[in-house]
mmCIF file of C-alpha atoms in Angstrom:
data_model
loop_
_atom_site.group_PDB
_atom_site.id
_atom_site.type_symbol
_atom_site.label_atom_id
_atom_site.label_comp_id
_atom_site.label_asym_id
_atom_site.label_seq_id
_atom_site.Cartn_x
_atom_site.Cartn_y
_atom_site.Cartn_z
ATOM 1 C CA MET A 1 -67.798 110.334 -68.050
ATOM 2 C CA SER A 2 -64.282 111.487 -67.607
ATOM 3 C CA LEU A 3 -61.269 109.737 -69.037
ATOM 4 C CA ARG A 4 -60.128 108.931 -65.519
ATOM 5 C CA ALA A 5 -63.427 107.237 -64.776
ATOM 6 C CA VAL A 6 -63.047 105.082 -67.866
ATOM 7 C CA GLU A 7 -59.565 104.098 -66.735
ATOM 8 C CA LEU A 8 -60.819 103.111 -63.303
ATOM 9 C CA LEU A 9 -63.659 101.093 -64.791
ATOM 10 C CA ASN A 10 -61.210 99.323 -67.074
ATOM 11 C CA LYS A 11 -59.113 98.419 -64.048
ATOM 12 C CA VAL A 12 -62.152 96.983 -62.307
ATOM 13 C CA GLU A 13 -63.210 95.064 -65.376
ATOM 14 C CA ALA A 14 -59.739 93.662 -65.967
ATOM 15 C CA SER A 15 -60.197 91.381 -62.957
ATOM 16 C CA SER A 16 -63.286 89.800 -64.466
ATOM 17 C CA LYS A 17 -61.981 89.293 -67.971
ATOM 18 C CA ARG A 18 -60.518 86.003 -69.122
ATOM 19 C CA ALA A 19 -56.786 85.954 -69.539
ATOM 20 C CA GLU A 20 -56.930 84.498 -73.019
ATOM 21 C CA PRO A 21 -59.702 85.722 -75.268
ATOM 22 C CA LEU A 22 -61.921 83.118 -76.876
ATOM 23 C CA LYS A 23 -60.869 82.666 -80.482
ATOM 24 C CA PHE A 24 -63.646 82.360 -83.007
ATOM 25 C CA GLU A 25 -65.325 84.333 -85.730
ATOM 26 C CA ILE A 26 -68.881 85.028 -86.745
ATOM 27 C CA GLY A 27 -70.214 82.102 -88.761
ATOM 28 C CA ASP A 28 -68.040 79.555 -87.024
ATOM 29 C CA THR A 29 -69.581 76.366 -85.726
ATOM 30 C CA VAL A 30 -68.416 75.996 -82.149
ATOM 31 C CA ASN A 31 -68.595 73.637 -79.198
ATOM 32 C CA ILE A 32 -69.034 75.536 -75.959
ATOM 33 C CA HIS A 33 -68.190 73.714 -72.763
ATOM 34 C CA THR A 34 -70.075 75.199 -69.835
ATOM 35 C CA ARG A 35 -69.717 74.257 -66.217
ATOM 36 C CA ILE A 36 -73.013 73.405 -64.605
ATOM 37 C CA LEU A 37 -73.546 72.965 -60.913
ATOM 38 C CA GLU A 38 -75.987 70.214 -60.042
ATOM 39 C CA GLY A 39 -76.379 69.999 -56.315
ATOM 40 C CA ASP A 40 -72.786 69.737 -55.218
ATOM 41 C CA LYS A 41 -71.560 68.122 -58.376
ATOM 42 C CA GLU A 42 -70.145 69.986 -61.288
ATOM 43 C CA ARG A 43 -70.462 68.725 -64.780
ATOM 44 C CA ILE A 44 -69.696 70.002 -68.245
ATOM 45 C CA GLN A 45 -72.407 70.642 -70.768
ATOM 46 C CA ILE A 46 -71.606 71.157 -74.407
ATOM 47 C CA PHE A 47 -73.631 73.421 -76.627
ATOM 48 C CA THR A 48 -72.926 73.265 -80.340
ATOM 49 C CA GLY A 49 -74.046 75.776 -82.910
ATOM 50 C CA VAL A 50 -73.232 78.614 -85.244
ATOM 51 C CA VAL A 51 -72.095 81.944 -83.852
ATOM 52 C CA ILE A 52 -74.535 84.428 -85.306
ATOM 53 C CA ALA A 53 -73.781 87.607 -83.359
ATOM 54 C CA GLN A 54 -71.354 89.290 -81.028
ATOM 55 C CA ARG A 55 -72.108 92.460 -79.118
ATOM 56 C CA GLY A 56 -71.075 94.693 -76.244
ATOM 57 C CA GLY A 57 -67.699 95.583 -74.860
ATOM 58 C CA GLY A 58 -65.655 95.065 -71.743
ATOM 59 C CA THR A 59 -67.003 92.451 -69.355
ATOM 60 C CA ARG A 60 -70.453 92.850 -70.872
ATOM 61 C CA GLU A 61 -69.408 91.394 -74.204
ATOM 62 C CA THR A 62 -71.649 88.521 -75.315
ATOM 63 C CA PHE A 63 -72.046 86.207 -78.286
ATOM 64 C CA THR A 64 -75.051 84.347 -79.574
ATOM 65 C CA VAL A 65 -74.998 80.774 -80.801
ATOM 66 C CA ARG A 66 -77.798 79.243 -82.823
ATOM 67 C CA ARG A 67 -78.610 75.635 -83.482
ATOM 68 C CA ILE A 68 -81.578 73.565 -84.515
ATOM 69 C CA VAL A 69 -82.906 71.162 -81.893
ATOM 70 C CA ALA A 70 -85.675 68.798 -82.956
ATOM 71 C CA GLY A 71 -86.667 71.091 -85.784
ATOM 72 C CA GLU A 72 -86.864 74.106 -83.530
ATOM 73 C CA GLY A 73 -84.294 76.923 -83.614
ATOM 74 C CA VAL A 74 -82.566 77.473 -80.288
ATOM 75 C CA GLU A 75 -80.358 80.430 -79.507
ATOM 76 C CA ARG A 76 -78.188 80.894 -76.467
ATOM 77 C CA THR A 77 -76.331 84.039 -75.566
ATOM 78 C CA PHE A 78 -73.144 83.582 -73.574
ATOM 79 C CA PRO A 79 -71.180 86.250 -71.733
ATOM 80 C CA MET A 80 -67.778 86.250 -73.407
ATOM 81 C CA HIS A 81 -65.891 86.496 -70.120
ATOM 82 C CA SER A 82 -68.033 84.160 -68.055
ATOM 83 C CA PRO A 83 -65.897 81.833 -65.939
ATOM 84 C CA LYS A 84 -68.571 79.229 -66.519
ATOM 85 C CA ILE A 85 -67.343 78.738 -70.074
ATOM 86 C CA SER A 86 -64.471 76.339 -69.603
ATOM 87 C CA LYS A 87 -63.610 75.722 -73.222
ATOM 88 C CA LEU A 88 -64.581 76.719 -76.731
ATOM 89 C CA GLU A 89 -63.685 74.681 -79.797
ATOM 90 C CA VAL A 90 -64.131 75.820 -83.349
ATOM 91 C CA VAL A 91 -65.440 72.902 -85.363
ATOM 92 C CA ARG A 92 -65.888 74.584 -88.698
ATOM 93 C CA HIS A 93 -65.402 77.992 -90.249
ATOM 94 C CA GLY A 94 -68.389 79.396 -92.133
ATOM 95 C CA LYS A 95 -67.990 81.679 -95.090
ATOM 96 C CA VAL A 96 -69.938 84.800 -94.211
ATOM 97 C CA ARG A 97 -69.896 88.426 -95.268
ATOM 98 C CA ARG A 98 -71.651 90.130 -92.401
ATOM 99 C CA ALA A 99 -71.303 90.583 -88.669
ATOM 100 C CA LYS A 100 -74.821 89.561 -87.706
ATOM 101 C CA LEU A 101 -76.269 86.392 -89.202
ATOM 102 C CA PHE A 102 -79.884 87.020 -88.258
ATOM 103 C CA PHE A 103 -80.950 85.962 -91.748
ATOM 104 C CA LEU A 104 -80.384 82.379 -90.586
ATOM 105 C CA ARG A 105 -83.474 82.719 -88.389
ATOM 106 C CA ASP A 106 -85.689 82.838 -91.443
ATOM 107 C CA ARG A 107 -84.117 79.812 -93.035
ATOM 108 C CA VAL A 108 -85.148 76.221 -92.573
ATOM 109 C CA GLY A 109 -83.607 72.891 -93.400
ATOM 110 C CA LYS A 110 -80.714 72.689 -95.782
ATOM 111 C CA LYS A 111 -80.602 76.429 -96.279
ATOM 112 C CA THR A 112 -79.334 76.987 -92.754
ATOM 113 C CA ARG A 113 -75.956 75.612 -93.716
ATOM 114 C CA LEU A 114 -73.093 77.975 -94.359
ATOM 115 C CA VAL A 115 -70.444 77.345 -96.969
ATOM 116 C CA GLU A 116 -67.257 76.212 -95.305
ATOM 117 C CA ARG A 117 -64.336 78.526 -95.447
ATOM 118 C CA ARG A 118 -60.992 76.816 -95.915
ATOM 119 C CA ALA A 119 -58.157 77.816 -93.648
ATOM 120 C CA THR A 120 -56.783 81.154 -94.681
ATOM 121 C CA LYS A 121 -53.723 83.141 -93.726
ATOM 122 C CA LYS A 122 -55.660 84.635 -90.832
ATOM 123 C CA ASP A 123 -56.167 81.272 -89.152
ATOM 124 C CA THR A 124 -52.608 80.064 -89.312
ATOM 125 C CA PRO A 125 -50.152 82.239 -87.443
ATOM 126 C CA GLU A 126 -47.405 83.499 -89.672
ATOM 127 C CA VAL A 127 -44.103 81.853 -89.120
ATOM 128 C CA PRO A 128 -41.320 84.360 -89.418
ATOM 129 C CA ALA A 129 -38.894 83.323 -92.117
ATOM 130 C CA SER A 130 -35.587 82.542 -90.578
ATOM 131 C CA MET B 1 -68.445 100.782 -36.605
ATOM 132 C CA PRO B 2 -66.103 102.718 -38.876
ATOM 133 C CA VAL B 3 -66.609 106.397 -39.570
ATOM 134 C CA GLY B 4 -68.267 106.910 -42.938
ATOM 135 C CA LEU B 5 -66.441 107.837 -46.101
ATOM 136 C CA LEU B 6 -66.922 110.381 -48.835
ATOM 137 C CA GLY B 7 -66.458 109.525 -52.458
ATOM 138 C CA ARG B 8 -67.364 109.965 -56.075
ATOM 139 C CA LYS B 9 -69.469 107.745 -58.238
ATOM 140 C CA VAL B 10 -67.243 106.502 -61.048
ATOM 141 C CA GLY B 11 -69.811 104.547 -63.010
ATOM 142 C CA MET B 12 -71.403 101.164 -63.393
ATOM 143 C CA THR B 13 -70.124 97.935 -64.870
ATOM 144 C CA GLN B 14 -70.469 94.203 -64.551
ATOM 145 C CA ILE B 15 -68.149 91.696 -62.920
ATOM 146 C CA PHE B 16 -68.244 87.973 -62.221
ATOM 147 C CA ASP B 17 -68.312 86.669 -58.651
ATOM 148 C CA GLU B 18 -66.735 83.471 -57.337
ATOM 149 C CA ALA B 19 -69.712 81.410 -58.450
ATOM 150 C CA GLY B 20 -69.332 82.763 -61.964
ATOM 151 C CA THR B 21 -72.550 84.775 -61.972
ATOM 152 C CA ALA B 22 -72.536 88.261 -63.408
ATOM 153 C CA VAL B 23 -73.114 91.032 -60.861
ATOM 154 C CA SER B 24 -73.998 94.605 -61.782
ATOM 155 C CA VAL B 25 -71.896 96.917 -59.682
ATOM 156 C CA THR B 26 -71.435 100.616 -59.119
ATOM 157 C CA VAL B 27 -67.839 101.677 -58.735
ATOM 158 C CA ILE B 28 -67.299 104.380 -56.107
ATOM 159 C CA GLU B 29 -63.969 106.066 -55.618
ATOM 160 C CA ALA B 30 -63.899 106.697 -51.872
ATOM 161 C CA GLY B 31 -61.273 108.373 -49.802
ATOM 162 C CA PRO B 32 -58.678 109.070 -48.710
ATOM 163 C CA CYS B 33 -60.729 111.426 -46.559
ATOM 164 C CA VAL B 34 -59.031 113.902 -44.256
ATOM 165 C CA VAL B 35 -60.470 114.412 -40.790
ATOM 166 C CA LEU B 36 -60.965 118.170 -40.561
ATOM 167 C CA GLN B 37 -62.515 118.556 -37.167
ATOM 168 C CA VAL B 38 -63.734 116.442 -34.286
ATOM 169 C CA LYS B 39 -66.745 117.816 -32.466
ATOM 170 C CA THR B 40 -67.068 117.033 -28.800
ATOM 171 C CA PRO B 41 -70.037 117.317 -26.429
ATOM 172 C CA GLU B 42 -68.092 119.747 -24.258
ATOM 173 C CA ARG B 43 -67.510 122.270 -26.983
ATOM 174 C CA ASP B 44 -70.178 121.568 -29.584
ATOM 175 C CA GLY B 45 -72.905 119.725 -27.695
ATOM 176 C CA TYR B 46 -72.599 116.546 -29.736
ATOM 177 C CA THR B 47 -70.027 114.133 -31.085
ATOM 178 C CA SER B 48 -69.173 114.001 -34.732
ATOM 179 C CA VAL B 49 -66.332 113.909 -37.184
ATOM 180 C CA GLN B 50 -66.035 116.338 -40.045
ATOM 181 C CA VAL B 51 -64.348 114.857 -43.099
ATOM 182 C CA GLY B 52 -63.222 116.237 -46.420
ATOM 183 C CA PHE B 53 -62.705 114.559 -49.784
ATOM 184 C CA GLY B 54 -61.002 115.674 -52.972
ATOM 185 C CA GLU B 55 -59.044 118.827 -53.568
ATOM 186 C CA LYS B 56 -60.142 122.294 -54.425
ATOM 187 C CA PRO B 57 -57.722 124.627 -56.177
ATOM 188 C CA ARG B 58 -56.626 127.316 -53.724
ATOM 189 C CA ARG B 59 -57.760 130.042 -56.074
ATOM 190 C CA LEU B 60 -61.326 128.742 -55.830
ATOM 191 C CA ALA B 61 -61.302 128.225 -52.079
ATOM 192 C CA THR B 62 -62.551 130.968 -49.817
ATOM 193 C CA ARG B 63 -60.273 132.427 -47.173
ATOM 194 C CA ALA B 64 -62.189 130.532 -44.545
ATOM 195 C CA GLU B 65 -61.667 127.257 -46.390
ATOM 196 C CA ARG B 66 -57.975 127.924 -46.798
ATOM 197 C CA GLY B 67 -57.545 129.172 -43.270
ATOM 198 C CA ARG B 68 -59.011 126.126 -41.599
ATOM 199 C CA MET B 69 -56.457 123.874 -43.262
ATOM 200 C CA ILE B 70 -53.297 125.515 -41.972
ATOM 201 C CA ASP B 71 -51.954 126.357 -38.576
ATOM 202 C CA LEU B 72 -52.201 130.055 -37.998
ATOM 203 C CA GLY B 73 -49.154 131.422 -36.382
ATOM 204 C CA GLY B 74 -48.257 134.917 -35.295
ATOM 205 C CA LYS B 75 -50.646 137.633 -34.316
ATOM 206 C CA ARG B 76 -53.907 135.828 -34.819
ATOM 207 C CA ALA B 77 -52.937 132.831 -32.760
ATOM 208 C CA LYS B 78 -51.882 135.148 -29.979
ATOM 209 C CA ALA B 79 -55.108 137.092 -30.205
ATOM 210 C CA ARG B 80 -57.082 133.880 -29.956
ATOM 211 C CA GLU B 81 -55.154 132.814 -26.921
ATOM 212 C CA LEU B 82 -55.938 136.109 -25.271
ATOM 213 C CA GLN B 83 -59.613 135.659 -26.069
ATOM 214 C CA LYS B 84 -59.399 132.234 -24.475
ATOM 215 C CA THR B 85 -61.193 130.542 -27.373
ATOM 216 C CA PRO B 86 -58.626 127.991 -28.381
ATOM 217 C CA GLU B 87 -59.231 126.488 -31.778
ATOM 218 C CA GLY B 88 -58.837 122.807 -32.362
ATOM 219 C CA PRO B 89 -55.881 121.507 -34.317
ATOM 220 C CA ARG B 90 -55.856 121.999 -38.091
ATOM 221 C CA PRO B 91 -55.224 119.217 -40.591
ATOM 222 C CA GLY B 92 -53.005 120.939 -43.145
ATOM 223 C CA GLY B 93 -52.972 120.132 -46.859
ATOM 224 C CA GLU B 94 -55.200 121.364 -49.634
ATOM 225 C CA PRO B 95 -58.751 122.551 -49.017
ATOM 226 C CA PRO B 96 -61.169 119.706 -49.786
ATOM 227 C CA ARG B 97 -63.913 119.957 -52.358
ATOM 228 C CA PHE B 98 -66.540 117.975 -50.535
ATOM 229 C CA ILE B 99 -67.069 118.227 -46.773
ATOM 230 C CA LYS B 100 -69.538 116.300 -44.648
ATOM 231 C CA GLU B 101 -70.031 115.426 -41.025
ATOM 232 C CA PHE B 102 -70.581 111.973 -39.566
ATOM 233 C CA ARG B 103 -72.233 111.638 -36.174
ATOM 234 C CA LEU B 104 -70.574 109.276 -33.781
ATOM 235 C CA LYS B 105 -72.345 107.089 -31.270
ATOM 236 C CA GLU B 106 -71.614 107.618 -27.620
ATOM 237 C CA GLY B 107 -68.352 106.101 -26.526
ATOM 238 C CA GLU B 108 -67.177 105.558 -30.072
ATOM 239 C CA ALA B 109 -63.520 106.348 -30.570
ATOM 240 C CA ALA B 110 -62.987 109.397 -32.753
ATOM 241 C CA PRO B 111 -60.049 109.662 -35.143
ATOM 242 C CA ALA B 112 -57.602 112.524 -34.695
ATOM 243 C CA VAL B 113 -57.638 115.665 -36.813
ATOM 244 C CA GLY B 114 -55.443 115.181 -39.877
ATOM 245 C CA ASP B 115 -56.008 111.424 -39.996
ATOM 246 C CA LYS B 116 -56.716 109.944 -43.401
ATOM 247 C CA LEU B 117 -59.664 107.591 -43.672
ATOM 248 C CA THR B 118 -59.411 105.067 -46.482
ATOM 249 C CA VAL B 119 -61.525 102.283 -47.916
ATOM 250 C CA ALA B 120 -59.479 99.859 -45.839
ATOM 251 C CA SER B 121 -61.655 100.843 -42.867
ATOM 252 C CA PHE B 122 -64.622 99.300 -44.714
ATOM 253 C CA ALA B 123 -62.901 95.939 -45.104
ATOM 254 C CA GLU B 124 -65.195 94.241 -42.581
ATOM 255 C CA VAL B 125 -68.367 95.975 -43.729
ATOM 256 C CA ALA B 126 -70.794 93.787 -45.636
ATOM 257 C CA PHE B 127 -73.540 96.294 -46.416
ATOM 258 C CA ILE B 128 -73.515 100.054 -46.783
ATOM 259 C CA ASP B 129 -75.918 102.954 -47.197
ATOM 260 C CA VAL B 130 -75.113 105.501 -49.867
ATOM 261 C CA VAL B 131 -76.340 109.097 -49.693
ATOM 262 C CA GLY B 132 -76.188 111.254 -52.799
ATOM 263 C CA LYS B 133 -78.077 113.663 -54.969
ATOM 264 C CA ASN B 134 -80.080 112.156 -57.800
ATOM 265 C CA LYS B 135 -79.964 113.409 -61.367
ATOM 266 C CA GLY B 136 -81.620 116.788 -61.840
ATOM 267 C CA ARG B 137 -84.412 116.731 -64.422
ATOM 268 C CA GLY B 138 -85.101 120.467 -64.386
ATOM 269 C CA PHE B 139 -88.670 121.685 -64.732
ATOM 270 C CA ALA B 140 -90.650 118.533 -65.451
ATOM 271 C CA GLY B 141 -94.302 118.152 -66.342
ATOM 272 C CA VAL B 142 -96.670 115.890 -64.404
ATOM 273 C CA MET B 143 -96.505 113.097 -66.970
ATOM 274 C CA LYS B 144 -92.767 112.719 -66.581
ATOM 275 C CA LYS B 145 -92.618 113.555 -62.880
ATOM 276 C CA TYR B 146 -95.607 111.646 -61.482
ATOM 277 C CA ASN B 147 -96.611 109.352 -64.357
ATOM 278 C CA PHE B 148 -99.938 111.107 -64.868
ATOM 279 C CA SER B 149 -101.786 109.874 -67.918
ATOM 280 C CA GLY B 150 -102.262 113.253 -69.540
ATOM 281 C CA LEU B 151 -105.258 114.032 -71.689
ATOM 282 C CA ARG B 152 -106.362 112.299 -74.859
ATOM 283 C CA ALA B 153 -104.845 112.997 -78.242
ATOM 284 C CA SER B 154 -108.060 113.827 -80.071
ATOM 285 C CA HIS B 155 -111.820 114.150 -79.444
ATOM 286 C CA GLY B 156 -111.654 117.868 -78.940
ATOM 287 C CA THR B 157 -108.529 118.116 -76.842
ATOM 288 C CA GLN B 158 -106.600 121.207 -77.817
ATOM 289 C CA ARG B 159 -103.144 122.106 -76.521
ATOM 290 C CA HIS B 160 -103.676 120.160 -73.297
ATOM 291 C CA HIS B 161 -102.360 116.737 -74.243
ATOM 292 C CA ARG B 162 -99.774 116.563 -71.463
ATOM 293 C CA ALA B 163 -101.751 118.499 -68.865
ATOM 294 C CA GLY B 164 -102.597 117.028 -65.481
ATOM 295 C CA GLY B 165 -106.306 117.739 -65.721
ATOM 296 C CA SER B 166 -108.391 119.367 -63.035
ATOM 297 C CA ILE B 167 -106.631 120.246 -59.812
ATOM 298 C CA ALA B 168 -109.600 121.192 -57.647
ATOM 299 C CA ALA B 169 -113.351 121.738 -57.784
ATOM 300 C CA HIS B 170 -116.586 122.035 -55.853
ATOM 301 C CA ALA B 171 -115.002 124.201 -53.206
ATOM 302 C CA THR B 172 -112.351 121.504 -53.042
ATOM 303 C CA ASN B 173 -114.449 118.604 -51.816
ATOM 304 C CA ARG B 174 -116.831 120.675 -49.712
ATOM 305 C CA GLY B 175 -114.048 121.813 -47.476
ATOM 306 C CA TRP B 176 -115.425 125.330 -47.949
ATOM 307 C CA SER B 177 -112.000 126.706 -48.566
ATOM 308 C CA GLY B 178 -112.118 126.451 -52.338
ATOM 309 C CA ARG B 179 -108.363 126.196 -52.372
ATOM 310 C CA ILE B 180 -106.102 123.616 -53.942
ATOM 311 C CA LYS B 181 -105.243 120.892 -51.486
ATOM 312 C CA LYS B 182 -101.805 120.948 -49.955
ATOM 313 C CA GLY B 183 -99.360 118.535 -51.502
ATOM 314 C CA LYS B 184 -101.236 118.474 -54.832
ATOM 315 C CA ARG B 185 -98.832 117.011 -57.358
ATOM 316 C CA MET B 186 -98.014 119.541 -60.024
ATOM 317 C CA SER B 187 -95.263 120.229 -62.507
ATOM 318 C CA GLY B 188 -92.031 121.753 -61.279
ATOM 319 C CA ARG B 189 -88.422 121.101 -60.450
ATOM 320 C CA TRP B 190 -87.607 117.432 -60.222
ATOM 321 C CA GLY B 191 -84.460 115.664 -59.146
ATOM 322 C CA ASN B 192 -81.237 117.014 -57.687
ATOM 323 C CA GLU B 193 -82.535 115.977 -54.273
ATOM 324 C CA GLN B 194 -80.822 114.018 -51.569
ATOM 325 C CA VAL B 195 -81.532 110.318 -51.845
ATOM 326 C CA THR B 196 -80.369 107.501 -49.590
ATOM 327 C CA VAL B 197 -80.046 103.987 -50.912
ATOM 328 C CA ARG B 198 -79.908 101.510 -48.073
ATOM 329 C CA PHE B 199 -78.437 98.073 -47.759
ATOM 330 C CA LEU B 200 -76.166 97.895 -50.760
ATOM 331 C CA LYS B 201 -73.968 94.850 -50.724
ATOM 332 C CA VAL B 202 -70.238 95.534 -50.790
ATOM 333 C CA VAL B 203 -68.937 93.303 -53.553
ATOM 334 C CA ARG B 204 -65.290 94.256 -53.436
ATOM 335 C CA ILE B 205 -62.909 96.743 -51.874
ATOM 336 C CA ASP B 206 -59.869 97.834 -53.821
ATOM 337 C CA THR B 207 -57.445 99.499 -51.438
ATOM 338 C CA GLU B 208 -54.919 100.105 -54.176
ATOM 339 C CA ASN B 209 -57.193 102.316 -56.258
ATOM 340 C CA ASN B 210 -59.431 103.451 -53.357
ATOM 341 C CA LEU B 211 -62.487 101.837 -54.857
ATOM 342 C CA VAL B 212 -65.615 100.362 -53.337
ATOM 343 C CA LEU B 213 -67.794 98.173 -55.532
ATOM 344 C CA VAL B 214 -71.408 97.852 -54.477
ATOM 345 C CA ARG B 215 -74.123 95.758 -55.994
ATOM 346 C CA GLY B 216 -76.809 97.821 -57.680
ATOM 347 C CA SER B 217 -77.172 101.488 -58.417
ATOM 348 C CA VAL B 218 -76.345 104.666 -56.571
ATOM 349 C CA PRO B 219 -78.026 108.098 -56.969
ATOM 350 C CA GLY B 220 -76.576 110.707 -59.296
ATOM 351 C CA PRO B 221 -74.635 110.827 -62.540
ATOM 352 C CA PRO B 222 -71.071 109.485 -62.807
ATOM 353 C CA GLY B 223 -68.818 111.957 -61.020
ATOM 354 C CA ALA B 224 -71.421 112.767 -58.361
ATOM 355 C CA TYR B 225 -70.283 113.085 -54.772
ATOM 356 C CA VAL B 226 -71.679 110.489 -52.388
ATOM 357 C CA MET B 227 -71.518 109.632 -48.701
ATOM 358 C CA LEU B 228 -70.912 106.038 -47.641
ATOM 359 C CA ASN B 229 -71.980 104.674 -44.284
ATOM 360 C CA GLN B 230 -72.136 101.282 -42.744
ATOM 361 C CA THR B 231 -75.769 100.346 -43.151
ATOM 362 C CA ALA B 232 -78.252 101.490 -40.542
ATOM 363 C CA LYS B 233 -80.379 98.465 -41.293
ATOM 364 C CA LYS B 234 -80.063 95.314 -39.328
ATOM 365 C CA VAL B 235 -77.771 92.930 -41.151
ATOM 366 C CA PRO B 236 -79.450 89.520 -41.132
ATOM 367 C CA VAL B 237 -77.575 86.657 -39.587
ATOM 368 C CA PRO B 238 -76.459 84.433 -42.445
ATOM 369 C CA GLN B 239 -78.832 81.511 -42.638
ATOM 370 C CA VAL B 240 -77.728 77.961 -42.979
ATOM 371 C CA ALA B 241 -77.425 77.329 -46.686
ATOM 372 C CA LYS B 242 -80.793 76.314 -48.023
ATOM 373 C CA LYS B 243 -81.212 73.549 -50.493
ATOM 374 C CA LYS B 244 -79.682 74.885 -53.640
ATOM 375 C CA LYS B 245 -81.804 75.265 -56.674
ATOM 376 C CA LYS B 246 -80.507 74.162 -59.976
#
């Protein structure tokens, strides 16, 4: 694919990307607010869980969130730029050392918890000294 | 019905529609296409429009390709007049890289030579047909080309694991010819053939960048030249919205 083609594709994709990127990191516990259409009514559903993976690029970028429901592991993969995601809140930062947390799938009970990471420099925007 | 367009396949991507659902789209860079020649029943026996797309460096163009773009003055024009075979008007500009003809229906208004056709003419079109050449696979065996099963891996099979098996026998089904039947599927060149994909939904038209976005795939690799037409299929009348599923 030529460079020009990539540029054109980027232009096309720009229209489908969200203006402000969702801010979270792998290992974070997040609340995802999704718009759901029921008949003619729209309501918001919240899915809470740990972000265990992020993949893809451009408009195809997705992230996977895992949680335990009634003792059963449930994973949902969301398109990063989906307009159906109205809001994403980070509840808790997990201390992790890898990009994919698939090891959580093999863990049960208390072991599924991640050690909380306290706010670091990265989380608080630097205030320029005046 | 607008005259068709010529374009290049840019590539595929994914966008979100108004409802928020992801749609896989092929991006086609189409136009501006120069009208090179308009064929009339009086002179050519049928009606059509010849269009060109892209630019070819003059050093690569043949004399004929260069000549048809410019107005010939001087001696040649005079000679033609004397022969009483007037040429049609010439569009000017650079020789195009890709040239195709679009037939017009009777009574359909033809654009003038030198006119530029752009994606804006497709603004009202909901579905299109795309004609292109699919990816060339070269010399392909029957397993790849026709999904034959091949022969088994062991039990005495030697050097024939991907072979197609028997192609004819018993005087070819008692036809007394003993020849292989016509159309027997065998290995050989595959791909690089003209393919038409009908009824592709136009998702978006970008007049600024000359882009047409259609839902689904289009033949050929990125960069392949394609022809776009308003669909020849009957476009269904939009039904009254059915009861929506959850």
